[in-house]
């Protein structure tokens, strides 16, 4: 039975009103309304433009905030410390709270331990007093222990773990090897006083380094990095780290294990050396505040030379000569960076220089003593004196800045 036309029209009016209301709601959620000045404006999506994200919308776990493939840039942080970070990438200052200890500060105890190693060589080969080495290692131990406790506490308090974030950060990740590397150097120095515990402590520190390095390499293989995120600090866990591990196990007399770690260091030195050099040659230039990391280029050949001296008990062979030649050439390259280094305003970033400087001082003493040329002691003391003075100048600058902050 048919319905009256008026009744049909009245029945359809509520549905039409609902459709118009729905259209208005859809317009509020992203589709544009009619233009104010007449005419119908096509939607952005209709013209092929992406819709604008409403203000205040949070990105997902895999959104822009999680990207790490951006071009690095220098970001100043409180206190004058400048770190190289990536646009929109998590950093130590953005992924952790203000109480989190930056992993880069572990370059301080590493430099102090390196200075202690140089003066240990002087005590053994030049007849110097053991007091400077003992003082440097004691300071390194105190600072390393305090920083490690602060870093671990920060990791526990942070819901995602600052260590977890640093480990996967494309720029800070390699620096997580600081903690076990410094531990190896400290245990190697105190090994004669530790007795049977020295072997256990050395291998515990070496195991921590191996696990850290393996986790880093596995992450790099699973999540390919942007080339511009590469920097010489990548040598620390898989090149300088194994060479230092070789020194550590030699302190407890395990020559074969030391040679195995030396081989690991050589392999990754060749592998990463080509990649990092390619990035420095053909990638975007490092920002001036981040130039101190170029001094790390001295660490692979320098630590390799020290490791081989330990394995060969101070003797020089053809391999040592080859590594020494590379070290000398890398040192010559560093001299051309000095004008750039001198243009930098002082900051905690200068501690990056200290470990390579200490390695040069250590090698200067050991090479001079091994060659025994005329005047070798003068040369050894000169190299040790210059490198020690540079490290002490950085220490003095740090203490001066710390005193200024305390008195404010």
Short mmCIF file of C-alpha atoms in Angstrom, two decimals:
data_model
loop_
_atom_site.label_atom_id
_atom_site.label_comp_id
_atom_site.label_asym_id
_atom_site.label_seq_id
_atom_site.Cartn_x
_atom_site.Cartn_y
_atom_site.Cartn_z
CA UNK A 1 0.00 0.00 0.00
CA UNK A 2 1.61 3.34 -1.14
CA UNK A 3 2.46 6.18 1.17
CA UNK A 4 1.31 9.78 0.73
CA UNK A 5 4.01 12.00 -0.92
CA UNK A 6 3.99 14.45 2.02
CA UNK A 7 4.50 11.65 4.50
CA UNK A 8 7.34 10.28 2.36
CA UNK A 9 9.08 13.67 2.33
CA UNK A 10 8.69 14.12 6.11
CA UNK A 11 10.20 10.68 6.69
CA UNK A 12 13.26 11.50 4.58
CA UNK A 13 14.01 14.90 6.21
CA UNK A 14 15.57 13.48 9.45
CA UNK A 15 17.89 11.27 7.41
CA UNK A 16 18.98 14.26 5.31
CA UNK A 17 19.62 16.29 8.47
CA UNK A 18 21.74 13.45 9.88
CA UNK A 19 23.72 13.26 6.65
CA UNK A 20 24.41 17.00 6.72
CA UNK A 21 25.48 16.82 10.36
CA UNK A 22 27.77 13.92 9.57
CA UNK A 23 29.28 15.91 6.72
CA UNK A 24 30.01 18.78 9.09
CA UNK A 25 31.66 16.41 11.55
CA UNK A 26 33.79 14.91 8.82
CA UNK A 27 34.79 18.41 7.74
CA UNK A 28 35.94 19.16 11.27
CA UNK A 29 38.10 16.03 11.30
CA UNK A 30 40.13 16.91 8.25
CA UNK A 31 37.96 17.59 5.15
CA UNK A 32 37.81 21.29 4.26
CA UNK A 33 34.60 23.29 4.33
CA UNK A 34 33.40 25.61 1.59
CA UNK A 35 35.53 28.68 0.98
CA UNK A 36 34.40 31.80 2.80
CA UNK A 37 34.50 33.96 -0.32
CA UNK A 38 32.42 31.83 -2.57
CA UNK A 39 33.10 28.76 -4.63
CA UNK A 40 33.92 25.25 -3.46
CA UNK A 41 37.55 24.62 -2.55
CA UNK A 42 38.85 21.19 -3.35
CA UNK A 43 40.21 19.14 -0.44
CA UNK A 44 43.95 18.75 0.02
CA UNK A 45 43.64 15.01 -0.32
CA UNK A 46 41.79 15.46 -3.63
CA UNK A 47 44.72 17.50 -4.98
CA UNK A 48 47.26 14.92 -3.88
CA UNK A 49 48.47 16.80 -0.79
CA UNK A 50 48.76 14.93 2.51
CA UNK A 51 46.30 15.81 5.20
CA UNK A 52 47.54 18.10 7.91
CA UNK A 53 48.00 16.39 11.25
CA UNK A 54 45.84 17.98 13.96
CA UNK A 55 47.77 19.93 16.54
CA UNK A 56 48.67 17.99 19.63
CA UNK A 57 48.55 14.59 17.99
CA UNK A 58 51.24 12.32 19.33
CA UNK A 59 53.41 10.26 17.06
CA UNK A 60 53.53 6.51 17.42
CA UNK A 61 56.44 4.40 18.51
CA UNK A 62 57.61 4.20 14.91
CA UNK A 63 56.74 7.79 14.03
CA UNK A 64 59.01 10.76 13.46
CA UNK A 65 60.18 10.75 17.05
CA UNK A 66 61.72 7.34 16.59
CA UNK A 67 63.66 8.09 13.42
CA UNK A 68 67.43 7.93 13.58
CA UNK A 69 68.25 8.32 9.91
CA UNK A 70 68.60 12.08 9.83
CA UNK A 71 71.68 14.16 9.06
CA UNK A 72 73.69 14.78 12.24
CA UNK A 73 73.89 18.24 13.69
CA UNK A 74 75.62 19.78 16.69
CA UNK A 75 73.39 20.42 19.68
CA UNK A 76 74.70 22.46 22.60
CA UNK A 77 73.82 21.14 26.02
CA UNK A 78 73.83 22.74 29.42
CA UNK A 79 77.30 23.39 30.74
CA UNK A 80 78.92 23.97 27.36
CA UNK A 81 79.13 20.29 26.42
CA UNK A 82 78.41 19.89 22.73
CA UNK A 83 77.31 16.56 21.34
CA UNK A 84 76.62 15.47 17.81
CA UNK A 85 73.05 14.31 17.49
CA UNK A 86 70.56 13.61 14.73
CA UNK A 87 67.49 15.65 14.05
CA UNK A 88 64.49 14.06 15.73
CA UNK A 89 66.61 11.22 17.06
CA UNK A 90 66.71 10.22 20.71
CA UNK A 91 69.67 11.62 22.58
CA UNK A 92 71.01 11.45 26.09
CA UNK A 93 69.32 14.74 26.84
CA UNK A 94 65.97 13.92 25.26
CA UNK A 95 65.50 10.27 26.09
CA UNK A 96 66.52 10.48 29.73
CA UNK A 97 65.58 12.83 32.49
CA UNK A 98 67.86 15.61 33.59
CA UNK A 99 69.37 13.37 36.27
CA UNK A 100 70.72 10.84 33.75
CA UNK A 101 74.51 10.85 33.50
CA UNK A 102 75.68 11.36 29.89
CA UNK A 103 77.68 8.33 28.77
CA UNK A 104 80.20 10.64 27.09
CA UNK A 105 81.49 11.76 30.51
CA UNK A 106 83.23 8.41 30.91
CA UNK A 107 85.97 9.84 28.69
CA UNK A 108 87.24 11.48 31.91
CA UNK A 109 88.20 8.29 33.79
CA UNK A 110 89.42 6.76 30.52
CA UNK A 111 91.84 9.64 30.04
CA UNK A 112 93.03 9.41 33.64
CA UNK A 113 93.62 5.66 33.30
CA UNK A 114 95.51 6.26 30.06
CA UNK A 115 97.71 8.82 31.81
CA UNK A 116 98.38 6.28 34.55
CA UNK A 117 99.44 3.76 31.90
CA UNK A 118 101.93 6.21 30.41
CA UNK A 119 103.51 6.85 33.80
CA UNK A 120 103.56 3.13 34.53
CA UNK A 121 105.74 2.75 31.44
CA UNK A 122 107.94 5.59 32.71
CA UNK A 123 108.31 3.89 36.09
CA UNK A 124 109.28 0.60 34.44
CA UNK A 125 111.61 1.92 31.74
CA UNK A 126 112.82 5.37 32.82
CA UNK A 127 113.18 4.83 36.53
CA UNK A 128 110.46 7.38 37.31
CA UNK A 129 108.66 7.29 40.62
CA UNK A 130 105.48 5.22 40.71
CA UNK A 131 103.55 7.99 42.48
CA UNK A 132 102.12 9.72 39.34
CA UNK A 133 100.84 6.41 37.97
CA UNK A 134 99.29 5.47 41.29
CA UNK A 135 97.64 8.88 41.65
CA UNK A 136 96.22 8.81 38.12
CA UNK A 137 94.84 5.30 38.51
CA UNK A 138 93.37 6.12 41.92
CA UNK A 139 91.59 9.16 40.48
CA UNK A 140 90.38 7.10 37.51
CA UNK A 141 89.04 4.43 39.87
CA UNK A 142 87.11 6.91 42.01
CA UNK A 143 85.62 8.77 39.04
CA UNK A 144 84.79 5.55 37.17
CA UNK A 145 83.09 4.03 40.22
CA UNK A 146 81.07 7.20 40.93
CA UNK A 147 80.01 7.59 37.30
CA UNK A 148 79.12 3.90 36.98
CA UNK A 149 76.92 3.98 40.07
CA UNK A 150 75.21 7.16 38.86
CA UNK A 151 74.69 5.70 35.39
CA UNK A 152 73.31 2.40 36.71
CA UNK A 153 70.95 4.21 39.09
CA UNK A 154 69.78 6.39 36.22
CA UNK A 155 69.18 3.32 34.09
CA UNK A 156 67.12 1.67 36.82
CA UNK A 157 65.05 4.80 37.52
CA UNK A 158 64.28 5.48 33.88
CA UNK A 159 61.33 3.37 32.77
CA UNK A 160 62.92 2.44 29.43
CA UNK A 161 66.50 2.35 30.68
CA UNK A 162 69.04 4.96 29.63
CA UNK A 163 71.57 2.21 28.83
CA UNK A 164 69.06 0.58 26.48
CA UNK A 165 68.51 3.90 24.72
CA UNK A 166 72.22 4.75 24.53
CA UNK A 167 73.10 1.28 23.21
CA UNK A 168 70.78 1.71 20.22
CA UNK A 169 71.52 5.36 19.59
CA UNK A 170 73.40 5.78 16.28
CA UNK A 171 75.86 8.25 17.82
CA UNK A 172 76.08 7.33 21.50
CA UNK A 173 75.88 3.55 21.11
CA UNK A 174 79.64 2.87 20.75
CA UNK A 175 80.35 4.94 23.86
CA UNK A 176 78.61 2.37 26.07
CA UNK A 177 81.85 0.37 25.82
CA UNK A 178 83.55 2.97 28.03
CA UNK A 179 82.49 1.21 31.22
CA UNK A 180 84.04 -2.25 30.60
CA UNK A 181 87.09 -0.82 28.79
CA UNK A 182 88.00 1.34 31.78
CA UNK A 183 87.39 -1.60 34.12
CA UNK A 184 89.89 -3.70 32.15
CA UNK A 185 92.56 -1.00 32.42
CA UNK A 186 92.02 -0.61 36.16
CA UNK A 187 92.11 -4.35 36.90
CA UNK A 188 95.23 -4.77 34.73
CA UNK A 189 97.04 -2.12 36.80
CA UNK A 190 95.97 -3.51 40.17
CA UNK A 191 96.43 -7.16 39.13
CA UNK A 192 99.71 -7.68 41.08
CA UNK A 193 97.91 -6.64 44.28
CA UNK A 194 94.74 -8.66 43.65
CA UNK A 195 96.27 -12.12 43.68
CA UNK A 196 94.02 -14.89 42.37
CA UNK A 197 91.06 -12.52 42.11
CA UNK A 198 92.78 -10.63 39.30
CA UNK A 199 92.04 -13.35 36.72
CA UNK A 200 88.36 -13.46 37.64
CA UNK A 201 88.02 -9.68 37.57
CA UNK A 202 89.86 -9.34 34.25
CA UNK A 203 87.70 -11.94 32.56
CA UNK A 204 84.53 -10.47 34.06
CA UNK A 205 85.39 -7.07 32.57
CA UNK A 206 86.43 -8.65 29.26
CA UNK A 207 83.18 -10.65 29.14
CA UNK A 208 81.20 -7.43 29.69
CA UNK A 209 83.07 -5.81 26.80
CA UNK A 210 82.52 -8.81 24.52
CA UNK A 211 78.78 -8.88 25.24
CA UNK A 212 78.52 -5.13 24.73
CA UNK A 213 80.44 -5.25 21.44
CA UNK A 214 78.44 -8.23 20.15
CA UNK A 215 75.14 -6.51 20.99
CA UNK A 216 76.28 -3.37 19.17
CA UNK A 217 77.42 -5.22 16.04
CA UNK A 218 74.18 -7.24 15.96
CA UNK A 219 72.17 -4.02 16.22
CA UNK A 220 74.19 -2.38 13.44
CA UNK A 221 73.54 -5.38 11.20
CA UNK A 222 69.80 -5.39 11.92
CA UNK A 223 69.28 -1.63 11.71
CA UNK A 224 71.58 -0.15 9.04
CA UNK A 225 72.94 3.24 9.99
CA UNK A 226 72.91 6.54 8.18
CA UNK A 227 76.46 7.10 6.93
CA UNK A 228 76.63 10.59 8.42
CA UNK A 229 75.99 9.12 11.88
CA UNK A 230 79.32 7.27 11.73
CA UNK A 231 82.24 8.75 13.64
CA UNK A 232 85.63 7.55 14.92
CA UNK A 233 84.06 6.63 18.25
CA UNK A 234 82.84 3.44 16.56
CA UNK A 235 86.39 2.13 16.96
CA UNK A 236 86.01 1.97 20.74
CA UNK A 237 83.98 -1.23 21.29
CA UNK A 238 85.30 -3.42 18.46
CA UNK A 239 88.83 -2.15 17.73
CA UNK A 240 90.42 -0.30 20.65
CA UNK A 241 88.34 -2.42 23.03
CA UNK A 242 89.78 -5.78 21.89
CA UNK A 243 93.32 -4.35 21.89
CA UNK A 244 92.80 -3.18 25.48
CA UNK A 245 91.31 -6.59 26.31
CA UNK A 246 94.55 -8.14 25.03
CA UNK A 247 96.50 -5.91 27.43
CA UNK A 248 94.18 -6.95 30.25
CA UNK A 249 94.53 -10.70 29.75
CA UNK A 250 98.30 -10.33 29.36
CA UNK A 251 98.35 -8.89 32.89
CA UNK A 252 97.36 -12.39 34.07
CA UNK A 253 99.67 -14.16 31.61
CA UNK A 254 97.22 -15.52 29.01
CA UNK A 255 99.19 -14.92 25.81
CA UNK A 256 97.06 -17.05 23.48
CA UNK A 257 93.84 -15.33 24.55
CA UNK A 258 95.55 -11.97 24.10
CA UNK A 259 96.52 -12.87 20.52
CA UNK A 260 92.91 -13.87 19.82
CA UNK A 261 91.66 -10.47 20.98
CA UNK A 262 94.41 -8.79 18.98
CA UNK A 263 93.06 -10.56 15.88
CA UNK A 264 89.53 -9.33 16.58
CA UNK A 265 90.81 -5.78 16.88
CA UNK A 266 92.73 -6.02 13.60
CA UNK A 267 89.69 -7.40 11.76
CA UNK A 268 87.34 -4.62 12.82
CA UNK A 269 90.04 -1.99 12.41
CA UNK A 270 90.28 -2.89 8.73
CA UNK A 271 86.50 -3.22 8.39
CA UNK A 272 85.40 -0.06 10.16
CA UNK A 273 88.45 1.91 9.12
CA UNK A 274 87.32 1.85 5.50
CA UNK A 275 83.74 2.82 6.41
CA UNK A 276 84.65 5.63 8.79
CA UNK A 277 87.30 7.04 6.47
CA UNK A 278 84.80 6.97 3.61
CA UNK A 279 82.29 8.86 5.74
CA UNK A 280 84.90 11.49 6.69
CA UNK A 281 86.10 11.84 3.09
CA UNK A 282 82.76 11.93 1.29
CA UNK A 283 80.07 12.62 3.91
CA UNK A 284 78.96 15.92 5.38
CA UNK A 285 81.72 17.71 7.35
CA UNK A 286 81.82 17.24 11.10
CA UNK A 287 80.57 20.33 12.96
CA UNK A 288 83.44 22.23 14.54
CA UNK A 289 82.39 21.46 18.15
CA UNK A 290 82.53 17.74 17.32
CA UNK A 291 86.01 17.87 15.77
CA UNK A 292 87.73 16.43 18.89
CA UNK A 293 86.50 12.96 17.89
CA UNK A 294 89.03 13.08 15.05
CA UNK A 295 91.71 12.53 17.68
CA UNK A 296 90.24 9.06 18.21
CA UNK A 297 91.78 8.09 14.86
CA UNK A 298 95.00 7.68 16.85
CA UNK A 299 93.47 5.08 19.16
CA UNK A 300 93.34 2.00 16.85
CA UNK A 301 97.03 1.98 15.86
CA UNK A 302 98.09 3.28 19.26
CA UNK A 303 96.28 0.64 21.31
CA UNK A 304 97.35 -2.02 18.79
CA UNK A 305 100.98 -1.04 19.38
CA UNK A 306 100.58 -1.17 23.16
CA UNK A 307 98.85 -4.55 22.96
CA UNK A 308 101.62 -6.00 20.79
CA UNK A 309 104.27 -4.59 23.14
CA UNK A 310 102.50 -6.45 25.97
CA UNK A 311 102.29 -9.68 23.97
CA UNK A 312 105.95 -9.47 22.87
CA UNK A 313 107.16 -8.31 26.30
CA UNK A 314 108.50 -5.02 24.96
CA UNK A 315 110.34 -6.43 21.95
CA UNK A 316 110.08 -4.92 18.45
CA UNK A 317 109.31 -7.13 15.46
CA UNK A 318 108.11 -6.46 11.92
CA UNK A 319 104.46 -6.23 12.93
CA UNK A 320 105.30 -3.69 15.61
CA UNK A 321 107.24 -1.62 13.08
CA UNK A 322 104.27 -1.66 10.68
CA UNK A 323 101.81 -0.60 13.39
CA UNK A 324 104.26 2.02 14.63
CA UNK A 325 104.52 3.52 11.15
CA UNK A 326 100.73 3.82 10.95
CA UNK A 327 100.63 5.46 14.38
CA UNK A 328 103.30 7.97 13.42
CA UNK A 329 101.47 8.91 10.22
CA UNK A 330 98.16 9.33 12.07
CA UNK A 331 99.95 11.56 14.57
CA UNK A 332 101.25 13.71 11.71
CA UNK A 333 97.69 14.08 10.41
CA UNK A 334 96.58 15.25 13.86
CA UNK A 335 99.08 18.11 13.71
CA UNK A 336 97.12 19.59 10.81
CA UNK A 337 93.97 19.54 12.97
CA UNK A 338 95.60 21.62 15.71
CA UNK A 339 94.33 24.98 14.33
CA UNK A 340 90.76 23.64 14.43
CA UNK A 341 91.27 22.26 17.93
CA UNK A 342 92.58 25.61 19.17
CA UNK A 343 89.47 27.40 17.89
CA UNK A 344 87.25 25.38 20.22
CA UNK A 345 85.98 26.94 23.41
CA UNK A 346 86.82 24.80 26.41
CA UNK A 347 84.26 22.19 27.46
CA UNK A 348 84.07 18.64 28.78
CA UNK A 349 84.33 17.56 25.14
CA UNK A 350 88.08 18.18 25.43
CA UNK A 351 88.41 14.99 27.47
CA UNK A 352 88.12 13.10 24.17
CA UNK A 353 91.71 14.22 23.52
CA UNK A 354 93.12 12.75 26.72
CA UNK A 355 93.22 9.03 25.98
CA UNK A 356 94.88 9.40 22.53
CA UNK A 357 97.38 11.80 24.13
CA UNK A 358 98.14 9.29 26.88
CA UNK A 359 98.60 6.52 24.31
CA UNK A 360 101.13 8.68 22.43
CA UNK A 361 103.04 9.34 25.66
CA UNK A 362 103.02 5.62 26.53
CA UNK A 363 104.26 4.63 23.08
CA UNK A 364 106.92 7.33 23.10
CA UNK A 365 108.43 5.86 26.26
CA UNK A 366 108.22 2.23 25.10
CA UNK A 367 109.59 2.84 21.60
CA UNK A 368 112.47 4.95 22.91
CA UNK A 369 113.38 2.32 25.49
CA UNK A 370 113.20 -0.48 22.92
CA UNK A 371 115.39 1.29 20.33
CA UNK A 372 117.94 2.66 22.82
CA UNK A 373 119.31 5.27 20.42
CA UNK A 374 121.53 8.09 21.62
CA UNK A 375 119.48 10.45 23.72
CA UNK A 376 116.49 8.10 23.90
CA UNK A 377 115.75 9.09 27.49
CA UNK A 378 115.52 12.77 26.56
CA UNK A 379 113.08 11.94 23.77
CA UNK A 380 111.01 9.71 26.05
CA UNK A 381 110.78 12.33 28.78
CA UNK A 382 109.94 15.04 26.25
CA UNK A 383 107.06 13.08 24.72
CA UNK A 384 105.76 12.07 28.14
CA UNK A 385 106.07 15.63 29.45
CA UNK A 386 104.17 17.20 26.54
CA UNK A 387 101.31 14.72 26.66
CA UNK A 388 101.07 14.91 30.45
CA UNK A 389 101.02 18.71 30.38
CA UNK A 390 98.19 18.70 27.83
CA UNK A 391 96.10 16.29 29.90
CA UNK A 392 96.73 18.25 33.10
CA UNK A 393 95.68 21.46 31.31
CA UNK A 394 92.36 19.84 30.42
CA UNK A 395 91.98 18.64 34.01
CA UNK A 396 92.72 22.13 35.32
CA UNK A 397 90.16 23.66 32.97
CA UNK A 398 87.54 21.18 34.14
CA UNK A 399 88.24 21.88 37.81
CA UNK A 400 88.11 25.64 37.12
CA UNK A 401 84.68 25.35 35.48
CA UNK A 402 83.46 23.11 38.30
CA UNK A 403 84.62 25.64 40.90
CA UNK A 404 82.80 28.43 39.06
CA UNK A 405 79.56 26.47 39.09
CA UNK A 406 79.87 25.69 42.79
CA UNK A 407 80.49 29.34 43.71
CA UNK A 408 77.56 30.69 41.70
#
